[in-house]
Amino acid sequence: MSSETIALSATGPDAQPIGDRLHSWVTTVDHKKLGILYILYALLFLVIGGIEALIMRIQLIVPENQFVSPQVFNRMFTMHGTTMIFFVAMPILFGFGTYLIPLMIGARDMAFPRLNALSFWLTAFGGLLLYFSFIGGNGLYGAGNAPDVGWFAYAPLTARAFSPGHSTDFWTLGLLVSGIGSIGTAVNFITTIACMRCPGMTLGKMPLLAWLNLIMGGMVILAVSPLTAAQIMLCIDRYLGGHFFDTQAGGSATLWMHFFWIFGHPEVYILIVPSFAFASEIIPVFSRKPIFGYPVMVAATICIGFISFSVWAHHMFTIGMNSYSNTFFTITTMIIAVPTGIKIFNWIGTMWGGKIRFRAPMLFCIGFLFQFLIAGLTGIMLGASPFDWQLGNSYFVVAHFHYVIVGGILFTVFGAFYYWFPKMSGRMYNETLAKWHFWLFLIGFHLTFDFMHVPGILGMPRRIYTYEPGRGWEIWNLLVTIGVFFQALGVLVFVINLLLALRKGEPAGNDPWDAWTLEWSTTSPPPEYNFATIPTVWSRRPLWDIKHPEDPDWKYE
Amino acid sequence: MANCFLIVAKRQIRAEPMSYSEQARRVASRAAGIAVLLAGFLLAANLCYGAPTNTSQIPSIFRPESTPADSIFRLSLLVLSITGVIFLVVFGLLVYSVTKYRKRAGDDGREPPQVYGSNQVELAWTVIPVLIVLVLFLATARVIRSVQDAPEPGGAIEVTAIGHQFWWEFRYPALGVVTVNELHVPVSSSSHPTPTFITLLSADTHHSFWVPRLAGKTDLIPNRVNHMWIDPHETGLYLGQCAQYCGTQHAKMFLRVYVDSKEQFDQWIQEQRKPALANDSADEGRRIFETTACVNCHTVSGTAAAGRFGPDLTHLMSRSTIAAGAAENTPENLKMWIQNPDIFKPGSLMPAMQLNEKDLDALTAYLVTLR
């Protein structure tokens, strides 16, 4: 097998006709190609979801604006939220995991390569199904429309009485299909990490990225299943006369909320844990020190994984739960700040005493640390349930979770992009452009999401397509919208940098960052079989041991 | 600094030398950027609290006028100060480590000491946050109980609020009054407490009652009975709106709470209890009202109109707005609303009535007699 693949890479992919190359991408079961497919697919949807955000922000730039109708605005926030969570954040994180896990644990592929391909294509077609609603949502008569029930689709707005046509069905089925893909990926991650590690790589010597993706995989299986169940129940309600959530026939609106948020809150951690993984790989390399407190980092993440399943009802503090329930979900929500705080301290501990190189991946990770700190603190505010009675469902919440998802997750994803791009493409990106990207995006991010907290405090609820002048909200909405343009400019620079680097970037070499994990020991891009001989490791930083044979890590671990 | 605690394995090894001559300048510019951001934050905080000239209509949660909102406000000050201190400490550590431990120009290229961790330090930054969380939790639990489990005193006003797509129905069962969108409650003082206890129901989808200066929000959910209470300390108008996405016109489901003095409130109740006045001059309009689809949805007490799907119109002209606050209540706006509701509120469930000009004038003339 290996001699054949060597011959292929010697001729180079460019030598093949375009049809064959496309065919090889569509039919591939190679984890690296699937990883790249995931990432490209997510980037496409990132641009689409970004345009939807832009439409909303243009509508809200001044009070009583007429840029779009209320119906269009409601579709935009539904599609923006659904797209960004299910078709940007999850696939891009799965993509990096799919690409990196086998390389980092010294394996030649995932445990189930065909399941891997199936999972990707399910996710991909789930997204296409959702977007087909723009054409088919209202059936033949309404010329189509997208769902307008919000990304958490509270009952009974999704009942047929309030949501005629098929737009809600596209939402339900799109998420059902992609959710099955997510579960497939999670099973694959867990099995791969459990069974495919190279000789010497005990659980305690795995890179943190593998550990954190293992925990994420477990959370996906536990969290996505209730969502899938709820989508099936909703389909039964809409088409088979069920009354789970149909309040007009005695169903329960709060049942949907419980199902959704027992998925929805762990989902936040499903997204942030792989981001933690990127930070835990990038910060040590650019600080020139091993990760501070490796066992504590693993333990804290496991704690987060467990506690994240006990906090879901903090999304429901305003639904009139009794004081005991509100008290319980307040303490669980606040206690999750402890392991999260421990992680932040350990990253700072990693930088402490190092020699920090401020390359683009590190800059994005430092931005992440700063923003995730603030996101955590506003999270504590929202966790104090009486404070949430005021702030919940206001723009403060919107600012808070964008601080987590953009300021936390997207920043580390950009960092991961610059860090592993040389490995994936074999070429170096332009550092100056990357820094332009970082600063433009940082300024845009803070303009948008710092100021977005304020209208929430001043009583502006989320999901309103327009607002009245004179409530003190105008200036903040203007600043927020201006910030969005900076962010869009930053992403444009990012895309340009990416395309330029692919066309004429400097060759990156195997190990451009002087890093320590196994993916840097093979060529860039890696051959189809990853490693000519399966490596054997003695410590968490196998390449450190090779580079410093006189003082290897395994002496101290 | 903390090195005495750390398990240090010193290594002095040459690493690949890299050039970072601009390092210091970059760090300085980053610090400057952060300072600007912080200034922005402080400015924002200042504007929330501070008093620009006309702030009476800003529904800020930091200007409470009722006990539940006030308890939350005082809790929020505690939470904000604790999180503020945490922010300063951690942010300080972050900035310090990023500036102090940056790779400097003229670096010898050796790898720094390789530190793997420290159990003492880990223990410290586990125990301290746990203690902070405990304090925050106990303070929060007190406020939860004081707001949620407050007993209803004898003199309380009882109101049932029913959420509709996209308007509010308010019923005062003990007083025999029904009104919409504009809630009237009496002012409450510590010497003479007259709080208002609100039972929250929904006729269709999920809504949320939020008047930030009076109380936190509580949702109106179909098939579920919720409760909240307010005891406003100052008379005046308090603004709010639906805070849970409920359909197309969620944005224009405004709430106006008028806090009246005891006398004003009693007088308002007296007027609202009366049936609609018969007024001969508007007979033609009344005939049109009672013979078109209006009566299917609207009630005018004392007449044949007894629909419950839309707002009660018995005392329409006693309200200052129509369409749940989407427009001022003037005869011109009423006319436009009847003819084409989409002008004010596209997607509202009020149908365009398609009347001819003469009938429309007569109907409007009738409606303005409903005081």
Short mmCIF file of N, CA and C in Angstrom, two decimals, chain A residues 70 74 77 148 154 156-157 162 247 250-251 253 257 288 290 292-293 296 318-321 323 326-327 331 334 342 345-346 351-359 366 370 374 377 381 385-387 389-394 435 446 454 457-459 461-465 468 471 473 476 541 544 548 550-551 553 556, chain B residues 9 11 13 18 20 23 26 30 37 44 47-48 58-62 72 76 80 83 87 91 94 96-98 101-103 107-108 110-112 114-117 122 125-126 133 137 140 144 147-149 204-206 210 212 216-219 221-224 226 241 243-246 248-251 254 325 346:
data_model
loop_
_atom_site.label_atom_id
_atom_site.label_comp_id
_atom_site.label_asym_id
_atom_site.label_seq_id
_atom_site.Cartn_x
_atom_site.Cartn_y
_atom_site.Cartn_z
N PRO A 70 -39.90 42.72 8.70
CA PRO A 70 -39.76 41.90 9.92
C PRO A 70 -39.62 40.42 9.60
N ASN A 74 -36.51 38.12 10.84
CA ASN A 74 -36.69 36.94 11.69
C ASN A 74 -36.05 35.71 11.06
N PHE A 77 -32.10 36.03 11.63
CA PHE A 77 -31.50 35.63 12.91
C PHE A 77 -31.65 34.13 13.17
N ASP A 148 -38.29 30.82 10.51
CA ASP A 148 -38.25 32.08 11.25
C ASP A 148 -38.66 31.84 12.70
N TYR A 154 -38.47 27.70 20.02
CA TYR A 154 -39.35 27.39 21.14
C TYR A 154 -40.74 26.99 20.67
N PRO A 156 -44.71 26.93 21.38
CA PRO A 156 -45.41 26.29 20.26
C PRO A 156 -45.27 27.05 18.94
N LEU A 157 -44.25 27.91 18.85
CA LEU A 157 -44.08 28.65 17.59
C LEU A 157 -43.82 27.70 16.42
N PHE A 162 -48.83 27.86 14.09
CA PHE A 162 -48.07 29.11 14.05
C PHE A 162 -46.99 29.10 12.97
N THR A 247 -49.17 22.98 22.51
CA THR A 247 -49.84 23.48 23.72
C THR A 247 -51.34 23.59 23.53
N GLY A 250 -52.84 20.53 24.76
CA GLY A 250 -52.39 20.08 26.08
C GLY A 250 -50.93 19.71 26.17
N GLY A 251 -50.16 19.92 25.11
CA GLY A 251 -48.72 19.62 25.16
C GLY A 251 -47.98 20.63 26.01
N ALA A 253 -44.89 23.35 26.43
CA ALA A 253 -43.86 24.18 25.81
C ALA A 253 -42.54 24.04 26.54
N MET A 257 -38.15 23.12 25.83
CA MET A 257 -37.01 23.87 26.36
C MET A 257 -36.04 22.94 27.06
N ARG A 288 7.51 28.53 24.35
CA ARG A 288 8.69 27.65 24.48
C ARG A 288 8.71 26.91 25.81
N PRO A 290 6.49 23.62 28.19
CA PRO A 290 5.39 22.65 28.16
C PRO A 290 4.15 23.23 28.82
N PHE A 292 1.46 24.04 31.38
CA PHE A 292 1.54 24.07 32.84
C PHE A 292 0.42 23.21 33.39
N GLY A 293 0.76 22.25 34.26
CA GLY A 293 -0.26 21.46 34.95
C GLY A 293 -1.09 20.57 34.03
N VAL A 296 -3.89 18.55 35.61
CA VAL A 296 -4.96 19.43 36.09
C VAL A 296 -5.82 19.91 34.92
N THR A 318 -36.20 32.51 33.48
CA THR A 318 -37.36 33.41 33.43
C THR A 318 -38.67 32.68 33.17
N ILE A 319 -38.64 31.35 33.10
CA ILE A 319 -39.88 30.67 32.74
C ILE A 319 -40.75 30.37 33.96
N GLY A 320 -40.34 30.86 35.13
CA GLY A 320 -41.16 30.66 36.31
C GLY A 320 -40.91 29.34 37.02
N MET A 321 -39.66 28.90 37.05
CA MET A 321 -39.32 27.74 37.88
C MET A 321 -39.40 28.18 39.34
N SER A 323 -38.26 28.62 43.39
CA SER A 323 -37.01 29.21 43.87
C SER A 323 -35.95 28.15 44.13
N ASN A 326 -34.33 27.43 40.74
CA ASN A 326 -33.47 28.54 40.36
C ASN A 326 -32.19 28.55 41.17
N THR A 327 -32.30 28.22 42.46
CA THR A 327 -31.12 28.19 43.32
C THR A 327 -30.16 27.08 42.87
N ILE A 331 -26.16 27.56 41.45
CA ILE A 331 -24.89 27.04 41.99
C ILE A 331 -24.17 26.20 40.95
N MET A 334 -22.53 28.58 38.52
CA MET A 334 -21.37 29.33 39.03
C MET A 334 -20.18 28.40 39.26
N ILE A 342 -9.49 27.61 36.32
CA ILE A 342 -8.23 26.85 36.46
C ILE A 342 -7.52 26.76 35.12
N PHE A 345 -5.87 30.05 34.31
CA PHE A 345 -4.65 30.23 35.11
C PHE A 345 -3.52 29.35 34.57
N ASN A 346 -3.85 28.14 34.14
CA ASN A 346 -2.79 27.26 33.65
C ASN A 346 -2.19 27.76 32.34
N MET A 351 2.63 30.59 29.97
CA MET A 351 3.37 31.73 29.41
C MET A 351 4.40 32.26 30.40
N TRP A 352 4.08 32.13 31.70
CA TRP A 352 4.91 32.68 32.78
C TRP A 352 6.30 32.07 32.72
N GLY A 353 7.31 32.91 32.60
CA GLY A 353 8.67 32.38 32.57
C GLY A 353 9.10 31.87 31.22
N GLY A 354 8.24 32.03 30.18
CA GLY A 354 8.61 31.56 28.85
C GLY A 354 9.29 32.66 28.06
N LYS A 355 9.47 32.36 26.76
CA LYS A 355 9.97 33.40 25.85
C LYS A 355 8.95 33.47 24.72
N ILE A 356 7.99 34.38 24.87
CA ILE A 356 6.81 34.34 24.01
C ILE A 356 7.12 34.95 22.64
N ARG A 357 6.82 34.18 21.61
CA ARG A 357 6.94 34.69 20.24
C ARG A 357 5.56 35.12 19.77
N PHE A 358 5.45 36.36 19.35
CA PHE A 358 4.11 36.86 18.96
C PHE A 358 3.86 36.64 17.48
N ARG A 359 3.73 35.40 17.09
CA ARG A 359 3.30 35.11 15.72
C ARG A 359 1.78 35.04 15.72
N ILE A 366 -3.83 34.78 22.59
CA ILE A 366 -3.83 35.77 23.67
C ILE A 366 -5.16 36.54 23.63
N PHE A 370 -7.98 36.81 26.79
CA PHE A 370 -8.55 38.06 27.29
C PHE A 370 -10.07 38.04 27.15
N ILE A 374 -13.46 37.70 29.99
CA ILE A 374 -14.64 38.57 30.11
C ILE A 374 -15.92 37.76 29.90
N LEU A 377 -16.80 36.03 33.00
CA LEU A 377 -17.30 36.91 34.06
C LEU A 377 -18.73 37.36 33.77
N MET A 381 -22.36 36.69 35.87
CA MET A 381 -23.47 37.64 36.08
C MET A 381 -24.79 37.00 35.66
N SER A 385 -29.20 34.04 39.11
CA SER A 385 -30.49 34.04 38.41
C SER A 385 -31.28 35.34 38.51
N PRO A 386 -31.33 36.05 39.66
CA PRO A 386 -32.08 37.30 39.63
C PRO A 386 -31.51 38.31 38.62
N PHE A 387 -30.18 38.35 38.52
CA PHE A 387 -29.56 39.24 37.53
C PHE A 387 -30.00 38.80 36.13
N TRP A 389 -32.85 37.52 35.42
CA TRP A 389 -34.23 37.94 35.15
C TRP A 389 -34.23 39.28 34.44
N GLN A 390 -33.21 40.10 34.72
CA GLN A 390 -33.11 41.35 33.97
C GLN A 390 -32.37 41.15 32.64
N LEU A 391 -31.22 40.47 32.69
CA LEU A 391 -30.35 40.45 31.51
C LEU A 391 -30.75 39.39 30.50
N GLY A 392 -31.41 38.31 30.95
CA GLY A 392 -31.74 37.21 30.05
C GLY A 392 -32.55 37.69 28.86
N ASN A 393 -32.27 37.10 27.69
CA ASN A 393 -32.99 37.46 26.47
C ASN A 393 -32.86 38.91 26.06
N SER A 394 -31.89 39.62 26.64
CA SER A 394 -31.62 40.98 26.19
C SER A 394 -30.36 40.95 25.33
N LYS A 435 -1.26 39.53 10.57
CA LYS A 435 -1.37 40.50 11.65
C LYS A 435 -2.41 41.57 11.33
N HIS A 446 -14.26 44.04 19.26
CA HIS A 446 -14.52 44.80 20.48
C HIS A 446 -15.51 45.93 20.23
N VAL A 454 -24.35 47.05 26.25
CA VAL A 454 -25.01 48.21 26.85
C VAL A 454 -26.51 48.28 26.54
N ILE A 457 -28.46 46.23 28.88
CA ILE A 457 -28.63 46.82 30.22
C ILE A 457 -29.71 47.90 30.18
N LEU A 458 -29.83 48.55 29.02
CA LEU A 458 -30.84 49.61 28.87
C LEU A 458 -32.19 49.06 28.42
N GLY A 459 -32.37 47.76 28.49
CA GLY A 459 -33.70 47.20 28.27
C GLY A 459 -34.03 46.80 26.84
N PRO A 461 -34.49 44.09 24.21
CA PRO A 461 -34.55 42.64 24.06
C PRO A 461 -33.90 42.21 22.75
N ARG A 462 -33.50 40.94 22.68
CA ARG A 462 -32.94 40.44 21.43
C ARG A 462 -34.08 40.12 20.46
N ARG A 463 -33.73 39.87 19.22
CA ARG A 463 -34.64 39.40 18.19
C ARG A 463 -35.74 40.40 17.86
N ILE A 464 -35.46 41.69 17.98
CA ILE A 464 -36.43 42.68 17.53
C ILE A 464 -35.90 43.27 16.23
N TYR A 465 -36.77 43.40 15.24
CA TYR A 465 -36.31 43.83 13.93
C TYR A 465 -36.13 45.32 13.85
N GLU A 468 -37.58 51.75 18.83
CA GLU A 468 -38.01 53.14 18.82
C GLU A 468 -36.86 54.05 19.21
N ARG A 471 -34.88 55.68 23.48
CA ARG A 471 -34.67 54.79 24.62
C ARG A 471 -33.19 54.66 24.98
N TRP A 473 -30.78 53.71 22.95
CA TRP A 473 -30.14 52.56 22.31
C TRP A 473 -29.41 52.91 21.02
N TRP A 476 -25.37 52.98 20.65
CA TRP A 476 -24.73 51.66 20.84
C TRP A 476 -24.94 50.78 19.62
N ARG A 541 5.94 15.16 24.72
CA ARG A 541 6.52 15.99 23.67
C ARG A 541 7.60 15.19 22.93
N TRP A 544 10.39 17.07 21.27
CA TRP A 544 11.35 17.68 22.21
C TRP A 544 12.42 16.66 22.56
N HIS A 548 16.22 17.28 21.91
CA HIS A 548 17.06 17.49 23.10
C HIS A 548 17.37 16.16 23.76
N GLU A 550 19.80 15.04 25.21
CA GLU A 550 20.54 15.06 26.48
C GLU A 550 19.64 15.37 27.67
N ASP A 551 18.42 15.91 27.38
CA ASP A 551 17.57 16.33 28.49
C ASP A 551 16.10 16.08 28.14
N ASP A 553 12.08 14.93 28.02
CA ASP A 553 10.93 15.10 28.92
C ASP A 553 10.65 13.88 29.77
N TYR A 556 11.22 13.56 33.43
CA TYR A 556 10.51 14.35 34.44
C TYR A 556 9.03 13.99 34.58
N ALA B 9 12.86 22.37 36.15
CA ALA B 9 13.98 21.63 35.59
C ALA B 9 14.68 22.59 34.65
N ARG B 11 16.95 24.06 31.97
CA ARG B 11 17.68 23.59 30.80
C ARG B 11 18.22 24.81 30.10
N ILE B 13 19.51 25.41 26.62
CA ILE B 13 19.77 24.75 25.35
C ILE B 13 19.56 25.76 24.23
N MET B 18 15.54 33.28 16.10
CA MET B 18 14.60 33.98 15.22
C MET B 18 14.65 35.46 15.54
N TYR B 20 13.19 39.04 16.24
CA TYR B 20 11.96 39.73 16.67
C TYR B 20 12.30 41.13 17.14
N GLN B 23 9.52 43.51 18.60
CA GLN B 23 8.72 42.97 19.68
C GLN B 23 8.19 44.03 20.65
N ARG B 26 5.49 46.28 19.34
CA ARG B 26 4.21 45.59 19.19
C ARG B 26 3.49 45.46 20.52
N ARG B 30 -0.07 47.01 21.59
CA ARG B 30 -1.15 46.19 22.09
C ARG B 30 -1.68 46.74 23.42
N LEU B 37 -9.62 50.25 24.81
CA LEU B 37 -10.81 49.42 25.00
C LEU B 37 -11.36 49.57 26.41
N ALA B 44 -18.80 53.39 28.61
CA ALA B 44 -20.10 52.72 28.46
C ALA B 44 -20.78 52.59 29.82
N LEU B 47 -22.12 55.86 30.97
CA LEU B 47 -23.33 56.33 30.31
C LEU B 47 -24.56 55.57 30.77
N CYS B 48 -24.34 54.29 31.19
CA CYS B 48 -25.49 53.53 31.71
C CYS B 48 -26.00 54.15 33.00
N ILE B 58 -35.65 55.94 29.31
CA ILE B 58 -34.68 54.86 29.10
C ILE B 58 -34.95 53.76 30.12
N PRO B 59 -35.33 52.57 29.65
CA PRO B 59 -35.68 51.51 30.61
C PRO B 59 -34.45 50.79 31.15
N SER B 60 -33.57 51.51 31.82
CA SER B 60 -32.32 50.92 32.30
C SER B 60 -32.55 50.08 33.54
N ILE B 61 -31.91 48.92 33.58
CA ILE B 61 -32.05 48.06 34.76
C ILE B 61 -31.32 48.65 35.97
N PHE B 62 -30.49 49.66 35.71
CA PHE B 62 -29.75 50.26 36.82
C PHE B 62 -30.46 51.47 37.42
N ILE B 72 -32.55 43.22 42.69
CA ILE B 72 -31.66 42.73 41.63
C ILE B 72 -30.53 43.73 41.41
N SER B 76 -26.70 43.02 41.70
CA SER B 76 -25.83 43.20 40.53
C SER B 76 -24.60 44.03 40.90
N LEU B 80 -21.05 42.67 40.15
CA LEU B 80 -20.17 43.46 39.29
C LEU B 80 -18.86 43.80 40.00
N THR B 83 -16.77 40.44 40.19
CA THR B 83 -16.22 40.07 38.88
C THR B 83 -15.24 41.13 38.39
N PHE B 87 -11.53 40.38 37.26
CA PHE B 87 -11.05 40.82 35.94
C PHE B 87 -9.71 41.53 36.08
N PHE B 91 -6.55 39.89 34.43
CA PHE B 91 -6.08 40.69 33.31
C PHE B 91 -4.67 41.20 33.58
N LEU B 94 -2.26 38.44 33.06
CA LEU B 94 -2.12 38.16 31.63
C LEU B 94 -1.20 39.19 30.99
N TYR B 96 0.95 41.13 32.45
CA TYR B 96 2.29 41.01 33.00
C TYR B 96 3.06 39.89 32.32
N SER B 97 2.43 38.72 32.20
CA SER B 97 3.18 37.59 31.64
C SER B 97 3.47 37.81 30.16
N VAL B 98 2.53 38.47 29.46
CA VAL B 98 2.76 38.69 28.03
C VAL B 98 3.89 39.71 27.80
N TYR B 101 7.47 38.27 29.73
CA TYR B 101 8.08 37.06 29.20
C TYR B 101 8.05 37.00 27.69
N ARG B 102 7.93 38.16 27.05
CA ARG B 102 8.05 38.15 25.59
C ARG B 102 9.51 37.87 25.23
N LYS B 103 9.69 37.32 24.05
CA LYS B 103 11.05 37.09 23.60
C LYS B 103 11.64 38.44 23.21
N ASP B 107 17.94 38.12 22.22
CA ASP B 107 17.76 36.90 23.01
C ASP B 107 18.87 35.92 22.64
N ASP B 108 19.33 35.16 23.65
CA ASP B 108 20.44 34.24 23.36
C ASP B 108 19.99 32.99 22.62
N ARG B 110 18.39 30.49 23.71
CA ARG B 110 18.22 29.28 24.52
C ARG B 110 16.75 29.11 24.88
N GLU B 111 16.36 27.86 25.11
CA GLU B 111 14.99 27.60 25.57
C GLU B 111 14.88 28.03 27.02
N PRO B 112 13.73 28.56 27.42
CA PRO B 112 13.55 28.96 28.83
C PRO B 112 13.49 27.72 29.72
N GLN B 114 12.16 24.73 31.65
CA GLN B 114 10.97 23.94 31.35
C GLN B 114 10.25 23.60 32.66
N VAL B 115 9.10 24.21 32.86
CA VAL B 115 8.33 24.04 34.09
C VAL B 115 7.08 23.22 33.77
N TYR B 116 6.83 22.20 34.55
CA TYR B 116 5.71 21.31 34.22
C TYR B 116 4.46 21.59 35.03
N GLY B 117 4.61 22.30 36.16
CA GLY B 117 3.41 22.57 36.96
C GLY B 117 3.76 22.65 38.42
N GLU B 122 -1.71 25.11 41.87
CA GLU B 122 -3.00 24.62 41.37
C GLU B 122 -4.04 24.60 42.49
N TRP B 125 -5.27 28.18 43.18
CA TRP B 125 -6.23 28.75 42.25
C TRP B 125 -7.45 27.85 42.01
N THR B 126 -7.55 26.79 42.78
CA THR B 126 -8.82 26.07 42.84
C THR B 126 -9.63 26.52 44.05
N VAL B 133 -17.06 31.75 44.64
CA VAL B 133 -18.34 31.24 44.13
C VAL B 133 -19.32 31.07 45.29
N PHE B 137 -22.86 32.79 45.51
CA PHE B 137 -24.04 31.93 45.52
C PHE B 137 -24.95 32.27 46.69
N THR B 140 -26.78 35.42 46.11
CA THR B 140 -27.80 35.25 45.07
C THR B 140 -29.01 34.50 45.62
N ILE B 144 -33.00 35.45 45.42
CA ILE B 144 -33.99 34.58 44.78
C ILE B 144 -35.19 34.40 45.71
N VAL B 147 -37.32 37.68 46.37
CA VAL B 147 -38.17 38.14 45.27
C VAL B 147 -39.24 37.11 44.95
N GLN B 148 -38.82 35.83 44.84
CA GLN B 148 -39.77 34.83 44.36
C GLN B 148 -40.78 34.40 45.41
N ASP B 149 -40.35 34.34 46.66
CA ASP B 149 -41.20 33.77 47.69
C ASP B 149 -41.83 34.83 48.59
N ASP B 204 -51.36 32.14 23.08
CA ASP B 204 -50.85 31.48 21.87
C ASP B 204 -49.40 31.01 22.04
N THR B 205 -48.44 31.89 21.81
CA THR B 205 -47.03 31.47 21.88
C THR B 205 -46.40 32.00 23.16
N HIS B 206 -45.10 31.79 23.23
CA HIS B 206 -44.30 32.17 24.40
C HIS B 206 -44.02 33.68 24.36
N TRP B 210 -41.53 42.25 30.49
CA TRP B 210 -40.30 42.87 30.97
C TRP B 210 -40.42 44.39 31.00
N PRO B 212 -38.05 46.84 32.71
CA PRO B 212 -36.79 46.72 33.46
C PRO B 212 -36.74 47.53 34.75
N GLY B 216 -37.54 42.10 37.11
CA GLY B 216 -36.98 41.26 36.06
C GLY B 216 -38.11 40.67 35.24
N LYS B 217 -37.73 40.02 34.13
CA LYS B 217 -38.78 39.50 33.24
C LYS B 217 -39.30 38.16 33.73
N THR B 218 -40.57 37.90 33.46
CA THR B 218 -41.15 36.58 33.69
C THR B 218 -41.94 36.22 32.44
N ASP B 219 -41.83 34.96 32.04
CA ASP B 219 -42.40 34.55 30.77
C ASP B 219 -43.88 34.22 30.89
N ILE B 221 -46.35 31.64 29.22
CA ILE B 221 -46.20 30.40 28.46
C ILE B 221 -47.55 29.71 28.39
N PRO B 222 -47.95 29.29 27.19
CA PRO B 222 -49.24 28.60 27.10
C PRO B 222 -49.26 27.34 27.97
N ASN B 223 -50.38 27.05 28.56
CA ASN B 223 -50.55 25.88 29.45
C ASN B 223 -49.73 25.98 30.71
N ARG B 224 -49.43 27.18 31.16
CA ARG B 224 -48.61 27.32 32.35
C ARG B 224 -49.02 28.63 33.03
N ASN B 226 -47.79 31.56 35.51
CA ASN B 226 -46.64 32.17 36.18
C ASN B 226 -47.07 33.37 37.00
N GLN B 241 -41.16 45.90 27.01
CA GLN B 241 -41.72 45.24 25.84
C GLN B 241 -41.55 43.73 25.98
N ALA B 243 -40.18 40.24 25.78
CA ALA B 243 -38.76 39.88 25.78
C ALA B 243 -38.54 38.42 25.38
N GLN B 244 -39.54 37.78 24.80
CA GLN B 244 -39.30 36.44 24.28
C GLN B 244 -39.91 36.39 22.89
N TYR B 245 -39.08 35.97 21.91
CA TYR B 245 -39.51 35.96 20.53
C TYR B 245 -40.82 35.19 20.38
N CYS B 246 -41.85 35.86 19.85
CA CYS B 246 -43.18 35.27 19.84
C CYS B 246 -43.80 35.25 18.45
N THR B 248 -43.82 37.14 14.22
CA THR B 248 -43.37 38.19 13.29
C THR B 248 -43.22 39.55 13.96
N GLN B 249 -44.21 39.97 14.74
CA GLN B 249 -44.18 41.32 15.28
C GLN B 249 -43.76 41.37 16.75
N HIS B 250 -42.90 40.45 17.14
CA HIS B 250 -42.35 40.46 18.49
C HIS B 250 -41.77 41.85 18.84
N ALA B 251 -41.19 42.52 17.84
CA ALA B 251 -40.52 43.80 18.12
C ALA B 251 -41.50 44.88 18.55
N PHE B 254 -45.17 46.33 22.62
CA PHE B 254 -44.67 47.21 23.67
C PHE B 254 -45.56 47.15 24.90
N GLY B 325 -48.65 49.86 21.19
CA GLY B 325 -47.61 50.88 21.28
C GLY B 325 -46.95 51.21 19.97
N PRO B 346 -46.42 45.55 10.09
CA PRO B 346 -46.57 44.48 9.10
C PRO B 346 -46.48 43.10 9.76
#
